[in-house]
PDB file of C-alpha atoms and ligand atoms in Angstrom:
ATOM      1  CA  MET A1015     -37.126 -99.351 146.206  1.00  0.00           C
ATOM      2  CA  HIS A1016     -33.683 -98.147 145.157  1.00  0.00           C
ATOM      3  CA  ILE A1017     -31.858 -95.254 146.852  1.00  0.00           C
ATOM      4  CA  ASP A1018     -28.549 -93.855 145.582  1.00  0.00           C
ATOM      5  CA  ILE A1019     -26.644 -91.633 147.991  1.00  0.00           C
ATOM      6  CA  LEU A1020     -23.975 -89.351 146.497  1.00  0.00           C
ATOM      7  CA  THR A1021     -21.351 -88.140 148.943  1.00  0.00           C
ATOM      8  CA  ILE A1022     -17.690 -87.256 149.410  1.00  0.00           C
ATOM      9  CA  LEU A1023     -17.785 -89.040 152.789  1.00  0.00           C
ATOM     10  CA  PRO A1024     -19.333 -92.486 152.293  1.00  0.00           C
ATOM     11  CA  GLU A1025     -17.881 -93.679 155.640  1.00  0.00           C
ATOM     12  CA  LEU A1026     -19.946 -91.078 157.460  1.00  0.00           C
ATOM     13  CA  ILE A1027     -23.233 -92.528 156.297  1.00  0.00           C
ATOM     14  CA  ASP A1028     -22.292 -96.187 155.997  1.00  0.00           C
ATOM     15  CA  SER A1029     -22.854 -97.200 159.613  1.00  0.00           C
ATOM     16  CA  PRO A1030     -26.420 -95.884 160.164  1.00  0.00           C
ATOM     17  CA  LEU A1031     -27.496 -97.869 157.108  1.00  0.00           C
ATOM     18  CA  LYS A1032     -26.137-101.151 158.439  1.00  0.00           C
ATOM     19  CA  HIS A1033     -28.332-101.751 161.448  1.00  0.00           C
ATOM     20  CA  SER A1034     -31.791-102.571 162.657  1.00  0.00           C
ATOM     21  CA  ILE A1035     -34.739-101.861 160.353  1.00  0.00           C
ATOM     22  CA  ILE A1036     -32.661-100.652 157.400  1.00  0.00           C
ATOM     23  CA  GLN A1037     -30.339-103.647 157.515  1.00  0.00           C
ATOM     24  CA  ARG A1038     -33.268-106.081 157.700  1.00  0.00           C
ATOM     25  CA  ALA A1039     -35.066-104.319 154.841  1.00  0.00           C
ATOM     26  CA  LYS A1040     -31.910-104.620 152.731  1.00  0.00           C
ATOM     27  CA  GLU A1041     -31.596-108.319 153.554  1.00  0.00           C
ATOM     28  CA  LYS A1042     -35.254-108.910 152.647  1.00  0.00           C
ATOM     29  CA  GLY A1043     -34.720-107.140 149.319  1.00  0.00           C
ATOM     30  CA  ILE A1044     -37.245-104.425 150.195  1.00  0.00           C
ATOM     31  CA  VAL A1045     -34.715-101.672 149.606  1.00  0.00           C
ATOM     32  CA  GLU A1046     -31.394-101.390 147.839  1.00  0.00           C
ATOM     33  CA  ILE A1047     -29.158 -98.558 149.031  1.00  0.00           C
ATOM     34  CA  CYS A1048     -25.998 -97.657 147.095  1.00  0.00           C
ATOM     35  CA  LEU A1049     -23.365 -95.231 148.316  1.00  0.00           C
ATOM     36  CA  HIS A1050     -21.345 -93.447 145.630  1.00  0.00           C
ATOM     37  CA  ASN A1051     -18.180 -91.516 146.298  1.00  0.00           C
ATOM     38  CA  ILE A1052     -18.304 -88.287 144.273  1.00  0.00           C
ATOM     39  CA  ARG A1053     -14.493 -88.129 144.414  1.00  0.00           C
ATOM     40  CA  ASP A1054     -14.293 -91.230 142.208  1.00  0.00           C
ATOM     41  CA  TYR A1055     -15.766 -89.110 139.405  1.00  0.00           C
ATOM     42  CA  SER A1056     -13.253 -86.278 139.639  1.00  0.00           C
ATOM     43  CA  LEU A1057     -11.192 -86.199 136.467  1.00  0.00           C
ATOM     44  CA  ASN A1058      -8.281 -84.252 137.860  1.00  0.00           C
ATOM     45  CA  LYS A1059      -5.139 -85.817 139.304  1.00  0.00           C
ATOM     46  CA  GLN A1060      -5.693 -84.655 142.862  1.00  0.00           C
ATOM     47  CA  LYS A1061      -9.250 -86.008 142.786  1.00  0.00           C
ATOM     48  CA  GLN A1062     -10.376 -82.522 143.697  1.00  0.00           C
ATOM     49  CA  VAL A1063     -14.114 -82.077 144.185  1.00  0.00           C
ATOM     50  CA  ASP A1064     -14.289 -78.436 145.299  1.00  0.00           C
ATOM     51  CA  ASP A1065     -12.943 -75.081 144.159  1.00  0.00           C
ATOM     52  CA  TYR A1066     -12.993 -71.373 145.014  1.00  0.00           C
ATOM     53  CA  ALA A1067     -16.219 -69.476 144.457  1.00  0.00           C
ATOM     54  CA  PHE A1068     -16.327 -67.202 141.435  1.00  0.00           C
ATOM     55  CA  GLY A1069     -16.565 -63.645 142.679  1.00  0.00           C
ATOM     56  CA  GLY A1070     -14.604 -64.461 145.821  1.00  0.00           C
ATOM     57  CA  GLY A1071     -15.819 -64.979 149.358  1.00  0.00           C
ATOM     58  CA  ALA A1072     -15.121 -67.498 152.062  1.00  0.00           C
ATOM     59  CA  GLY A1073     -15.699 -71.210 151.573  1.00  0.00           C
ATOM     60  CA  MET A1074     -15.239 -73.707 148.798  1.00  0.00           C
ATOM     61  CA  VAL A1075     -17.912 -74.782 146.336  1.00  0.00           C
ATOM     62  CA  MET A1076     -18.455 -78.371 145.164  1.00  0.00           C
ATOM     63  CA  CYS A1077     -17.589 -78.660 141.472  1.00  0.00           C
ATOM     64  CA  ILE A1078     -20.118 -79.383 138.780  1.00  0.00           C
ATOM     65  CA  GLU A1079     -18.232 -82.013 136.761  1.00  0.00           C
ATOM     66  CA  PRO A1080     -17.849 -84.983 139.145  1.00  0.00           C
ATOM     67  CA  ILE A1081     -21.461 -84.647 140.289  1.00  0.00           C
ATOM     68  CA  ASP A1082     -22.743 -84.326 136.736  1.00  0.00           C
ATOM     69  CA  LEU A1083     -20.712 -87.350 135.572  1.00  0.00           C
ATOM     70  CA  LEU A1084     -22.029 -89.456 138.441  1.00  0.00           C
ATOM     71  CA  ILE A1085     -25.662 -88.414 138.023  1.00  0.00           C
ATOM     72  CA  THR A1086     -25.454 -88.909 134.253  1.00  0.00           C
ATOM     73  CA  LYS A1087     -24.093 -92.426 134.755  1.00  0.00           C
ATOM     74  CA  LEU A1088     -26.851 -93.288 137.247  1.00  0.00           C
ATOM     75  CA  LYS A1089     -29.524 -91.856 134.955  1.00  0.00           C
ATOM     76  CA  SER A1090     -28.284 -94.117 132.148  1.00  0.00           C
ATOM     77  CA  GLU A1091     -29.003 -97.114 134.402  1.00  0.00           C
ATOM     78  CA  ARG A1092     -32.464 -96.264 135.734  1.00  0.00           C
ATOM     79  CA  THR A1093     -35.169 -93.624 135.659  1.00  0.00           C
ATOM     80  CA  TYR A1094     -35.338 -91.500 138.785  1.00  0.00           C
ATOM     81  CA  ASP A1095     -38.512 -90.215 140.377  1.00  0.00           C
ATOM     82  CA  GLU A1096     -36.625 -87.582 142.345  1.00  0.00           C
ATOM     83  CA  ILE A1097     -33.055 -86.276 142.459  1.00  0.00           C
ATOM     84  CA  ILE A1098     -32.855 -84.618 145.840  1.00  0.00           C
ATOM     85  CA  TYR A1099     -30.242 -82.174 147.078  1.00  0.00           C
ATOM     86  CA  LEU A1100     -29.922 -81.996 150.857  1.00  0.00           C
ATOM     87  CA  SER A1101     -29.513 -78.413 151.876  1.00  0.00           C
ATOM     88  CA  PRO A1102     -30.498 -76.159 154.779  1.00  0.00           C
ATOM     89  CA  ASP A1103     -32.390 -73.949 152.335  1.00  0.00           C
ATOM     90  CA  GLY A1104     -34.576 -76.751 150.971  1.00  0.00           C
ATOM     91  CA  GLU A1105     -38.198 -77.422 151.931  1.00  0.00           C
ATOM     92  CA  ARG A1106     -38.518 -78.698 155.497  1.00  0.00           C
ATOM     93  CA  PHE A1107     -38.677 -82.513 155.680  1.00  0.00           C
ATOM     94  CA  CYS A1108     -41.812 -83.908 157.320  1.00  0.00           C
ATOM     95  CA  GLN A1109     -43.781 -87.166 157.572  1.00  0.00           C
ATOM     96  CA  LYS A1110     -45.873 -86.258 154.525  1.00  0.00           C
ATOM     97  CA  THR A1111     -42.749 -86.002 152.384  1.00  0.00           C
ATOM     98  CA  ALA A1112     -41.461 -89.290 153.836  1.00  0.00           C
ATOM     99  CA  ASN A1113     -44.766 -90.975 152.906  1.00  0.00           C
ATOM    100  CA  TYR A1114     -44.510 -89.584 149.378  1.00  0.00           C
ATOM    101  CA  LEU A1115     -40.899 -90.653 148.898  1.00  0.00           C
ATOM    102  CA  ALA A1116     -41.650 -94.147 150.251  1.00  0.00           C
ATOM    103  CA  THR A1117     -44.005 -94.664 147.311  1.00  0.00           C
ATOM    104  CA  ARG A1118     -41.304 -93.844 144.717  1.00  0.00           C
ATOM    105  CA  GLU A1119     -39.242 -96.445 142.876  1.00  0.00           C
ATOM    106  CA  ASN A1120     -35.817 -94.797 142.484  1.00  0.00           C
ATOM    107  CA  ILE A1121     -34.417 -91.729 144.184  1.00  0.00           C
ATOM    108  CA  ILE A1122     -31.037 -90.006 144.444  1.00  0.00           C
ATOM    109  CA  LEU A1123     -29.925 -88.178 147.583  1.00  0.00           C
ATOM    110  CA  LEU A1124     -27.084 -85.744 146.913  1.00  0.00           C
ATOM    111  CA  CYS A1125     -25.117 -84.638 149.974  1.00  0.00           C
ATOM    112  CA  GLY A1126     -23.545 -81.190 149.846  1.00  0.00           C
ATOM    113  CA  HIS A1127     -20.498 -79.893 151.715  1.00  0.00           C
ATOM    114  CA  TYR A1128     -18.472 -76.716 152.153  1.00  0.00           C
ATOM    115  CA  LYS A1129     -20.355 -73.635 150.976  1.00  0.00           C
ATOM    116  CA  GLY A1130     -22.670 -75.724 148.801  1.00  0.00           C
ATOM    117  CA  ILE A1131     -22.707 -77.052 145.262  1.00  0.00           C
ATOM    118  CA  ASP A1132     -22.362 -75.201 141.975  1.00  0.00           C
ATOM    119  CA  GLN A1133     -25.759 -73.619 141.340  1.00  0.00           C
ATOM    120  CA  ARG A1134     -25.935 -75.132 137.845  1.00  0.00           C
ATOM    121  CA  ILE A1135     -26.334 -78.585 139.367  1.00  0.00           C
ATOM    122  CA  ARG A1136     -29.348 -77.304 141.284  1.00  0.00           C
ATOM    123  CA  ASP A1137     -30.737 -75.602 138.199  1.00  0.00           C
ATOM    124  CA  HIS A1138     -30.316 -78.473 135.754  1.00  0.00           C
ATOM    125  CA  LEU A1139     -30.126 -81.788 137.596  1.00  0.00           C
ATOM    126  CA  ILE A1140     -31.936 -81.511 140.917  1.00  0.00           C
ATOM    127  CA  THR A1141     -35.710 -82.042 141.090  1.00  0.00           C
ATOM    128  CA  ARG A1142     -36.193 -81.240 144.760  1.00  0.00           C
ATOM    129  CA  GLU A1143     -34.269 -79.706 147.676  1.00  0.00           C
ATOM    130  CA  ILE A1144     -34.867 -80.862 151.224  1.00  0.00           C
ATOM    131  CA  SER A1145     -33.721 -79.606 154.625  1.00  0.00           C
ATOM    132  CA  ILE A1146     -34.143 -81.651 157.798  1.00  0.00           C
ATOM    133  CA  GLY A1147     -34.408 -78.540 159.971  1.00  0.00           C
ATOM    134  CA  ASP A1148     -33.441 -74.930 160.447  1.00  0.00           C
ATOM    135  CA  TYR A1149     -29.828 -75.492 161.403  1.00  0.00           C
ATOM    136  CA  VAL A1150     -26.672 -76.035 159.393  1.00  0.00           C
ATOM    137  CA  LEU A1151     -24.933 -79.415 159.411  1.00  0.00           C
ATOM    138  CA  SER A1152     -21.395 -79.775 158.115  1.00  0.00           C
ATOM    139  CA  GLY A1153     -22.698 -81.886 155.264  1.00  0.00           C
ATOM    140  CA  GLY A1154     -25.819 -83.539 153.907  1.00  0.00           C
ATOM    141  CA  GLU A1155     -24.832 -87.069 155.014  1.00  0.00           C
ATOM    142  CA  LEU A1156     -26.634 -87.065 158.346  1.00  0.00           C
ATOM    143  CA  ALA A1157     -29.677 -85.568 156.646  1.00  0.00           C
ATOM    144  CA  ALA A1158     -29.546 -88.343 154.027  1.00  0.00           C
ATOM    145  CA  ALA A1159     -29.385 -90.931 156.823  1.00  0.00           C
ATOM    146  CA  VAL A1160     -32.406 -89.383 158.553  1.00  0.00           C
ATOM    147  CA  ILE A1161     -34.452 -89.317 155.364  1.00  0.00           C
ATOM    148  CA  THR A1162     -33.457 -92.856 154.359  1.00  0.00           C
ATOM    149  CA  ASP A1163     -34.397 -94.166 157.802  1.00  0.00           C
ATOM    150  CA  CYS A1164     -37.810 -92.445 157.691  1.00  0.00           C
ATOM    151  CA  ILE A1165     -38.519 -93.826 154.218  1.00  0.00           C
ATOM    152  CA  VAL A1166     -37.389 -97.411 154.763  1.00  0.00           C
ATOM    153  CA  ARG A1167     -39.525 -97.990 157.854  1.00  0.00           C
ATOM    154  CA  LEU A1168     -42.560 -97.034 155.762  1.00  0.00           C
ATOM    155  CA  LEU A1169     -41.912 -99.545 152.981  1.00  0.00           C
ATOM    156  CA  PRO A1170     -44.305-102.527 153.006  1.00  0.00           C
ATOM    157  CA  GLY A1171     -42.569-105.236 155.046  1.00  0.00           C
ATOM    158  CA  GLY A1172     -39.992-102.702 156.282  1.00  0.00           C
ATOM    159  CA  ILE A1173     -41.080-103.192 159.870  1.00  0.00           C
ATOM    160  CA  SER A1174     -42.504-106.403 161.231  1.00  0.00           C
ATOM    161  CA  ASP A1175     -45.717-104.913 162.596  1.00  0.00           C
ATOM    162  CA  GLU A1176     -47.336-103.490 159.449  1.00  0.00           C
ATOM    163  CA  THR A1177     -49.704-101.221 161.349  1.00  0.00           C
ATOM    164  CA  SER A1178     -47.023 -99.761 163.543  1.00  0.00           C
ATOM    165  CA  ALA A1179     -45.692 -97.228 161.028  1.00  0.00           C
ATOM    166  CA  LEU A1180     -49.223 -95.967 160.514  1.00  0.00           C
ATOM    167  CA  THR A1181     -49.634 -95.261 164.218  1.00  0.00           C
ATOM    168  CA  ASP A1182     -46.387 -93.270 164.438  1.00  0.00           C
ATOM    169  CA  SER A1183     -46.409 -89.737 165.701  1.00  0.00           C
ATOM    170  CA  PHE A1184     -47.242 -87.276 162.891  1.00  0.00           C
ATOM    171  CA  GLN A1185     -49.032 -89.798 160.647  1.00  0.00           C
ATOM    172  CA  ASP A1186     -52.349 -88.161 161.464  1.00  0.00           C
ATOM    173  CA  ASN A1187     -50.923 -84.847 162.659  1.00  0.00           C
ATOM    174  CA  LEU A1188     -50.998 -86.175 166.218  1.00  0.00           C
ATOM    175  CA  LEU A1189     -48.146 -87.128 168.504  1.00  0.00           C
ATOM    176  CA  ALA A1190     -48.223 -90.760 169.615  1.00  0.00           C
ATOM    177  CA  PRO A1191     -50.065 -91.647 172.871  1.00  0.00           C
ATOM    178  CA  PRO A1192     -48.077 -92.890 175.894  1.00  0.00           C
ATOM    179  CA  VAL A1193     -47.117 -96.570 175.874  1.00  0.00           C
ATOM    180  CA  TYR A1194     -46.337 -98.950 178.739  1.00  0.00           C
ATOM    181  CA  THR A1195     -45.028-102.466 179.178  1.00  0.00           C
ATOM    182  CA  ARG A1196     -44.598-104.925 182.046  1.00  0.00           C
ATOM    183  CA  PRO A1197     -44.542-104.662 185.009  1.00  0.00           C
ATOM    184  CA  ALA A1198     -47.957-103.026 185.410  1.00  0.00           C
ATOM    185  CA  SER A1199     -46.784-101.540 188.690  1.00  0.00           C
ATOM    186  CA  TYR A1200     -43.205-100.446 189.373  1.00  0.00           C
ATOM    187  CA  LYS A1201     -42.220 -98.741 192.642  1.00  0.00           C
ATOM    188  CA  GLY A1202     -45.941 -98.141 193.026  1.00  0.00           C
ATOM    189  CA  TRP A1203     -46.062 -96.273 189.664  1.00  0.00           C
ATOM    190  CA  LYS A1204     -49.110 -97.822 188.031  1.00  0.00           C
ATOM    191  CA  ILE A1205     -50.154 -97.908 184.415  1.00  0.00           C
ATOM    192  CA  PRO A1206     -53.634 -96.559 183.569  1.00  0.00           C
ATOM    193  CA  ASP A1207     -56.328 -99.146 184.487  1.00  0.00           C
ATOM    194  CA  ILE A1208     -57.968 -98.890 181.058  1.00  0.00           C
ATOM    195  CA  LEU A1209     -54.987-100.666 179.467  1.00  0.00           C
ATOM    196  CA  LEU A1210     -55.688-103.756 181.565  1.00  0.00           C
ATOM    197  CA  SER A1211     -59.441-103.708 180.863  1.00  0.00           C
ATOM    198  CA  GLY A1212     -59.266-105.888 177.742  1.00  0.00           C
ATOM    199  CA  HIS A1213     -61.844-103.573 176.117  1.00  0.00           C
ATOM    200  CA  GLN A1214     -60.122-102.728 172.799  1.00  0.00           C
ATOM    201  CA  GLN A1215     -62.523-100.035 171.622  1.00  0.00           C
ATOM    202  CA  LYS A1216     -62.264 -98.166 174.918  1.00  0.00           C
ATOM    203  CA  ILE A1217     -58.467 -98.531 174.824  1.00  0.00           C
ATOM    204  CA  ASP A1218     -58.362 -97.114 171.286  1.00  0.00           C
ATOM    205  CA  GLU A1219     -60.554 -94.168 172.366  1.00  0.00           C
ATOM    206  CA  TRP A1220     -58.303 -93.554 175.369  1.00  0.00           C
ATOM    207  CA  ARG A1221     -55.210 -93.614 173.154  1.00  0.00           C
ATOM    208  CA  HIS A1222     -56.735 -91.152 170.736  1.00  0.00           C
ATOM    209  CA  GLN A1223     -57.722 -88.836 173.563  1.00  0.00           C
ATOM    210  CA  LYS A1224     -54.205 -88.984 175.047  1.00  0.00           C
ATOM    211  CA  ALA A1225     -52.663 -88.343 171.614  1.00  0.00           C
ATOM    212  CA  GLU A1226     -54.820 -85.230 171.273  1.00  0.00           C
ATOM    213  CA  GLU A1227     -53.989 -84.029 174.795  1.00  0.00           C
ATOM    214  CA  ARG A1228     -50.290 -84.546 174.217  1.00  0.00           C
ATOM    215  CA  THR A1229     -50.382 -82.766 170.874  1.00  0.00           C
ATOM    216  CA  ARG A1230     -52.368 -79.832 172.273  1.00  0.00           C
ATOM    217  CA  LYS A1231     -49.822 -79.465 175.068  1.00  0.00           C
ATOM    218  CA  LEU A1232     -46.561 -80.067 173.199  1.00  0.00           C
ATOM    219  CA  ARG A1233     -47.227 -79.265 169.533  1.00  0.00           C
ATOM    220  CA  PRO A1234     -50.441 -77.198 169.171  1.00  0.00           C
ATOM    221  CA  ASP A1235     -49.189 -76.095 165.732  1.00  0.00           C
ATOM    222  CA  LEU A1236     -49.895 -79.627 164.423  1.00  0.00           C
ATOM    223  CA  LEU A1237     -53.602 -79.316 165.299  1.00  0.00           C
ATOM    224  CA  SER A1238     -53.974 -76.012 163.499  1.00  0.00           C
ATOM    225  CA  GLY A1239     -52.391 -77.593 160.406  1.00  0.00           C
ATOM    226  CA  ASP A1240     -49.455 -75.089 160.340  1.00  0.00           C
TER     227      ASP A1240
HETATM  228  N1  LIG B1550     -26.885 -79.807 154.913  1.00  0.00           N
HETATM  229  C1  LIG B1550     -26.469 -78.933 155.840  1.00  0.00           C
HETATM  230  N2  LIG B1550     -27.446 -78.627 156.689  1.00  0.00           N
HETATM  231  C2  LIG B1550     -28.544 -79.339 156.298  1.00  0.00           C
HETATM  232  C3  LIG B1550     -29.867 -79.432 156.768  1.00  0.00           C
HETATM  233  N3  LIG B1550     -30.294 -78.747 157.822  1.00  0.00           N
HETATM  234  N4  LIG B1550     -30.714 -80.257 156.108  1.00  0.00           N
HETATM  235  C4  LIG B1550     -30.308 -80.935 155.025  1.00  0.00           C
HETATM  236  N5  LIG B1550     -29.070 -80.872 154.535  1.00  0.00           N
HETATM  237  C5  LIG B1550     -28.188 -80.077 155.158  1.00  0.00           C
END
């Protein structure tokens, strides 16, 4: 899979993409992630990427030209399944969207800043707008990092234990069951006996039951399919 991230602050997103699962996936050739600095595509001397909003009002707006030049260049190199703008007013990101995006070949993630981007970019170049939650970040970079992380761990070979991504919280609208590791007793705090029984079917049933209990208690909205 190939992911292009378009930003005016490549340093902000560089580090989260250099560690752990994402780094290993890059090394294995499972994913290729390219950061592009929008400022490099500004044609004016000051390398300006934002300007005042027509009609007045507080806050700067990201200019159309550098973003259009960059997207046009990328589109001449490959065909994109989705060109995504990260914005608090996009559709709310969830595991289902992550699963969908993980099955795409090429995607662009465009990070906004200031008051947003010129609407014409959204109207003519963007295929989808995504928010990672109902709060406003100072830019789309952290959102792009979150989405990239969610996608990459789903790619075949992205994590060592193939089944593990499938048993994540949310994959079946259930939170994950509790997990334990050695020692089986610590300060007298014991793990549930069933986990030491060696009876896999019973353990799986117990895990499912705990996942349901946990979901009912903490996130009942997931069970009603909201
Ligand atoms: N940019 C600013 N806030 C954001 C959010 N909540 N999700 C995605 N991109 C954003």
